[in-house]
mmCIF file of C-alpha atoms in Angstrom:
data_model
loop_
_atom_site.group_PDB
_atom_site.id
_atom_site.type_symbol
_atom_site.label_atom_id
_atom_site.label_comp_id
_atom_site.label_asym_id
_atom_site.label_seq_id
_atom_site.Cartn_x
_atom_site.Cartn_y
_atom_site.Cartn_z
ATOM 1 C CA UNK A 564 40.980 -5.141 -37.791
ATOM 2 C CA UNK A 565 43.273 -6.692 -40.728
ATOM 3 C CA UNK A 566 41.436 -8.328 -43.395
ATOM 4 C CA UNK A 567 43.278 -11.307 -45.250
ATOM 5 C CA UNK A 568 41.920 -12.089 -48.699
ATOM 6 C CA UNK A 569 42.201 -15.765 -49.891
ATOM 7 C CA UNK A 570 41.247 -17.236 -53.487
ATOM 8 C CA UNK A 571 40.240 -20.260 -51.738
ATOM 9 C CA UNK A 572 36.736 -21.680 -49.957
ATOM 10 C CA UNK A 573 36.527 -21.140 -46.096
ATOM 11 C CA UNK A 574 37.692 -24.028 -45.320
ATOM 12 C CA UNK A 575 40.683 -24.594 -47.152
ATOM 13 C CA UNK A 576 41.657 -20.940 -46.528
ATOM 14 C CA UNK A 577 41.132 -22.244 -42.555
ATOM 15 C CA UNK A 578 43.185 -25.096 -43.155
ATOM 16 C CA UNK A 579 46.097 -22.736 -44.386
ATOM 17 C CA UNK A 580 46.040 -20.049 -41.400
ATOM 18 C CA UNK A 581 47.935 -20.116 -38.484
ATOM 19 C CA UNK A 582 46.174 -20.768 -35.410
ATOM 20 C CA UNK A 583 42.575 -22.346 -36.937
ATOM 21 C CA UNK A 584 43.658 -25.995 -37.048
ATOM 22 C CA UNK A 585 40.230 -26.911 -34.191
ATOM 23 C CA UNK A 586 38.077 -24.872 -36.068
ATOM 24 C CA UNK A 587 39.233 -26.549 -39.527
ATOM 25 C CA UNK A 588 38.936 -30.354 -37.737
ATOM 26 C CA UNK A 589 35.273 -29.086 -36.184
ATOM 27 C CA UNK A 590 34.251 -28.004 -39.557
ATOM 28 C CA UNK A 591 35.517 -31.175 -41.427
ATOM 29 C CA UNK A 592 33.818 -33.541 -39.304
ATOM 30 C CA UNK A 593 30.664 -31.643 -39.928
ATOM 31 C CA UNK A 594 30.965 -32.518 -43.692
ATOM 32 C CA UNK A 595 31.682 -29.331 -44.491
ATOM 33 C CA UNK A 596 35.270 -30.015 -46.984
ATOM 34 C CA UNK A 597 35.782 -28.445 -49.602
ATOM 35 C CA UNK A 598 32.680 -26.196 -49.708
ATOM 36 C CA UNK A 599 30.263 -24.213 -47.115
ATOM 37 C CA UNK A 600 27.054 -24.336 -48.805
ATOM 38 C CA UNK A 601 26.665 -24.431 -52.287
ATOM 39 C CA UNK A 602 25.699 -20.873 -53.743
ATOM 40 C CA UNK A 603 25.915 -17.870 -51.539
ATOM 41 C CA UNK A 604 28.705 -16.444 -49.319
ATOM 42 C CA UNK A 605 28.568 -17.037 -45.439
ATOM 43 C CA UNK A 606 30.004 -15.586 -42.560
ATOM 44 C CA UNK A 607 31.745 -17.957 -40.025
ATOM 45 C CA UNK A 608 33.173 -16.406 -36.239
ATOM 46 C CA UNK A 609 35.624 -19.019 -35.055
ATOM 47 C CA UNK A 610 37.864 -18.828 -31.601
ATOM 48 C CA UNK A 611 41.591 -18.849 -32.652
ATOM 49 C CA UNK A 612 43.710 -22.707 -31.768
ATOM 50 C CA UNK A 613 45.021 -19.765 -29.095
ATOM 51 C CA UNK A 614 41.952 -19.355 -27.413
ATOM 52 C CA UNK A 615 40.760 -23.187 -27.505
ATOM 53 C CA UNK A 616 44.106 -24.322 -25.867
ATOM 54 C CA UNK A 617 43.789 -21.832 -22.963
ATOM 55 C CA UNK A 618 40.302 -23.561 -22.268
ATOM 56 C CA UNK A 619 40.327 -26.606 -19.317
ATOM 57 C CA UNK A 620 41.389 -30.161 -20.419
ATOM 58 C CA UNK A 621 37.456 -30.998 -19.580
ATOM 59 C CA UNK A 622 36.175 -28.772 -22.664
ATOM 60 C CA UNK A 623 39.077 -29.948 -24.469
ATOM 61 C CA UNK A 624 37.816 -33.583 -24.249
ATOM 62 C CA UNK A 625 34.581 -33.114 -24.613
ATOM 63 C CA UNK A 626 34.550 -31.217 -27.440
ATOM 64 C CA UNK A 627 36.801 -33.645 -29.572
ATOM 65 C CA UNK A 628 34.494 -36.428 -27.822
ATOM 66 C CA UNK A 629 30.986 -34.558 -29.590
ATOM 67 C CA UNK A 630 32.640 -33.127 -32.856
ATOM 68 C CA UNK A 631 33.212 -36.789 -33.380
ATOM 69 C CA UNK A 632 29.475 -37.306 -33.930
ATOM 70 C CA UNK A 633 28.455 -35.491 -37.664
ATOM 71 C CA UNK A 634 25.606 -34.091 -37.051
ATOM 72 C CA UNK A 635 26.798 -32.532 -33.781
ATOM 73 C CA UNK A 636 29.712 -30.958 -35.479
ATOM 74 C CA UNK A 637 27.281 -29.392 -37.954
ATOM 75 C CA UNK A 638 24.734 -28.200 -35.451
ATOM 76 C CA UNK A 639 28.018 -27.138 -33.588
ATOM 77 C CA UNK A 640 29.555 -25.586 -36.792
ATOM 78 C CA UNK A 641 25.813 -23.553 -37.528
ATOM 79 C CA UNK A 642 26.270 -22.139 -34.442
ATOM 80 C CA UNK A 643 29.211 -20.013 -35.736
ATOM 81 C CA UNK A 644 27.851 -19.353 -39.171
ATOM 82 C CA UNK A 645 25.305 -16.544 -40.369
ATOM 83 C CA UNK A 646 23.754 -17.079 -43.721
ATOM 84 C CA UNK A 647 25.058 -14.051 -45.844
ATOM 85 C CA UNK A 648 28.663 -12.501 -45.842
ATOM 86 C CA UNK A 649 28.941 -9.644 -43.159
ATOM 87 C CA UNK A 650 32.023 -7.688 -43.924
ATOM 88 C CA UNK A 651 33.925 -5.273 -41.181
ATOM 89 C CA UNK A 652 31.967 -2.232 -42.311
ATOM 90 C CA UNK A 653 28.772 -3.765 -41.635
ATOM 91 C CA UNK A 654 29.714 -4.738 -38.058
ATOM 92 C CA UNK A 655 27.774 -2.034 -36.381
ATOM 93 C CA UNK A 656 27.381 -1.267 -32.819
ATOM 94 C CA UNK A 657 24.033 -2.364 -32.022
ATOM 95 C CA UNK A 658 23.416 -5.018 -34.994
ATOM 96 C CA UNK A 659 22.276 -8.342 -34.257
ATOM 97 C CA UNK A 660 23.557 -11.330 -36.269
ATOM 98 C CA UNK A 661 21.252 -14.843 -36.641
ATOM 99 C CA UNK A 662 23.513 -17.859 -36.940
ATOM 100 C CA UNK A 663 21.870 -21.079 -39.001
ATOM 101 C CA UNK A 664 20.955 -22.557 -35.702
ATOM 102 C CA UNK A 665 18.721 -19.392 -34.685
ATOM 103 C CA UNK A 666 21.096 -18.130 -32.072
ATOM 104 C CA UNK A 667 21.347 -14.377 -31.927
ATOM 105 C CA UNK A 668 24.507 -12.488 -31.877
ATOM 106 C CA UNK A 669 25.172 -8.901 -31.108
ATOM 107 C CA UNK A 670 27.905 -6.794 -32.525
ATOM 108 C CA UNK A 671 29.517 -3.663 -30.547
ATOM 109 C CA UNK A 672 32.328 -1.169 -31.275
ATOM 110 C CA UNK A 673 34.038 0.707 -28.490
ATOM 111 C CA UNK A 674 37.657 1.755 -28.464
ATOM 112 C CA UNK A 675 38.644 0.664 -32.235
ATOM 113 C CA UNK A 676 37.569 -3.025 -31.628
ATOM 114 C CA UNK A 677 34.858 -4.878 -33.112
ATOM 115 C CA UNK A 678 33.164 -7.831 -30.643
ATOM 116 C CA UNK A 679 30.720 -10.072 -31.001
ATOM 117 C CA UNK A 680 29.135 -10.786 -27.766
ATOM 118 C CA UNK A 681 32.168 -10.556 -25.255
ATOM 119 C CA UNK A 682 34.826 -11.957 -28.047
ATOM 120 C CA UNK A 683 37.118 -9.492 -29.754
ATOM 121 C CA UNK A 684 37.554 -10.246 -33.565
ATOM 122 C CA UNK A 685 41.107 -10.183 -34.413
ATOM 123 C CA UNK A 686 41.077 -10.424 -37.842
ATOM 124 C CA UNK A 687 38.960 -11.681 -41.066
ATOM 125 C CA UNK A 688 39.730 -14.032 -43.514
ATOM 126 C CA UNK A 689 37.574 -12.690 -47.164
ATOM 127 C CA UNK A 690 37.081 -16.140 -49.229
ATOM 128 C CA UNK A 691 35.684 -17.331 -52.111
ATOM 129 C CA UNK A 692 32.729 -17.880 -50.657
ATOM 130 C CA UNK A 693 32.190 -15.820 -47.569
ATOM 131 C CA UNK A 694 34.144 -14.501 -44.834
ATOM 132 C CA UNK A 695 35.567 -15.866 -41.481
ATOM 133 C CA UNK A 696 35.953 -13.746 -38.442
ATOM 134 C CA UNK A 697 38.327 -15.347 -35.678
ATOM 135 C CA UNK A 698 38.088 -14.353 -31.961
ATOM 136 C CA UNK A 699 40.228 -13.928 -28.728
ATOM 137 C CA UNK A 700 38.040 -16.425 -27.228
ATOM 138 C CA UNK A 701 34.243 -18.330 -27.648
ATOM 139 C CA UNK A 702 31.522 -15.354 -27.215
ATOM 140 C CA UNK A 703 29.414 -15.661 -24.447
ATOM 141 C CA UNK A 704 25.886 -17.342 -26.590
ATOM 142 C CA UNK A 705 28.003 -20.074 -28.720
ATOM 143 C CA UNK A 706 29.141 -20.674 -24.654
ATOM 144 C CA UNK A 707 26.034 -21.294 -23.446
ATOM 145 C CA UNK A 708 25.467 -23.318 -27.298
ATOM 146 C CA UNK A 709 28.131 -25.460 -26.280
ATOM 147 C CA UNK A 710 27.475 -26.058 -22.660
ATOM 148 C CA UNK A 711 23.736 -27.286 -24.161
ATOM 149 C CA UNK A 712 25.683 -29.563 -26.163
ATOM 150 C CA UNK A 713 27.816 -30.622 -22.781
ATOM 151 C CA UNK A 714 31.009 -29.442 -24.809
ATOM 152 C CA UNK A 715 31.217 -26.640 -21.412
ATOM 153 C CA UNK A 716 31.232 -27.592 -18.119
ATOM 154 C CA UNK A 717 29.177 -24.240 -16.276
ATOM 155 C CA UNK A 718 32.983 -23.778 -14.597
ATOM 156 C CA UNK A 719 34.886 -23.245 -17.561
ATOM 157 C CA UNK A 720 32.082 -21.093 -19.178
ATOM 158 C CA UNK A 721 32.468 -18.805 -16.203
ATOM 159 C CA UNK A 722 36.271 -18.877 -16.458
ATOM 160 C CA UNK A 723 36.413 -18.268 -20.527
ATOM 161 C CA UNK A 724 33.880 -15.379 -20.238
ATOM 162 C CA UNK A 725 36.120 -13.467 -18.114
ATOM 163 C CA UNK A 726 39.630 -13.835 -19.943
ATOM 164 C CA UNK A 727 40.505 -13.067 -23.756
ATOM 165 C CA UNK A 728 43.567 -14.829 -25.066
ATOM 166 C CA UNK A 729 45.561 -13.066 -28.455
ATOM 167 C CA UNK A 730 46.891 -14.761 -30.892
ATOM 168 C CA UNK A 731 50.988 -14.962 -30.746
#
């Protein structure tokens, strides 16, 4: 998996890469410009723009309709962030990641990918502050998060689980 390094914060790394632009808005609205969380380094797994747009209009709507509400958009945004920067090598098959929300995570390796959940990470983004991890699609647990949050219609969950989308 490439790694990118970036002198910047998360998000205004975000803001610069190609195909992030929902995840940059989602993490904005939660108040989280121009820092993550003062002191430590974080680790953030975010669905490419890619992924998102392959999604039904339904999610589509719904999700700008609730990342409109702050707190939402943070409770939404600490369901994709883990509380200490986990880099590539300790991705191990097996380990289980804890986002801010509580939400568990597991990682596996098979055939030269890394997943989390069902998602494939594509590539990482190292920042000043932590790293971000961006997926082929929204891992099965952050689906079920969001379909809590009635961001997911049961339908599309069913329909993102079983397709991965790469970036272009």
């Amino acid at each position: 998996m490439p790694v990118e390094r970036s002198d910047k914060d998360m998000l205004p790394a975000m803001m610069e890469t190609k195909d992030l632009s929902i995840a940059s808005t989602a993490m904005k609205t939660a108040g989280l410009e121009g820092m993550m969380m003062p002191g430590g380094k974080y680790t953030l797994f975010v669905a490419s723009d890619t992924a998102l747009n392959a999604t039904s209009p339904d999610m589509k709507n719904a999700m700008r309709e609730k990342l409109n509400d702050k707190r939402v958009a943070r409770e939404f945004v600490n369901g994709h962030l883990v509380n200490r920067m986990v880099t590539p090598d300790e991705l191990t098959d097996g380990r289980m990641l804890t986002t801010l929300n509580g939400m568990p995570l597991k990682v596996s390796r098979a055939e030269g990918k890394i997943m989390l959940d069902d998602a494939t990470l594509l590539k990482a983004i190292e920042t000043n502050d932590g790293i971000v991890y961006v997926m082929d699609k929204i891992p099965s647990a952050i689906g079920g998060m969001m379909e809590q949050m009635g961001m997911m219609p049961p339908a599309t969950r069913n329909f993102i689980s079983s397709h991965a989308y790469e970036l272009n």
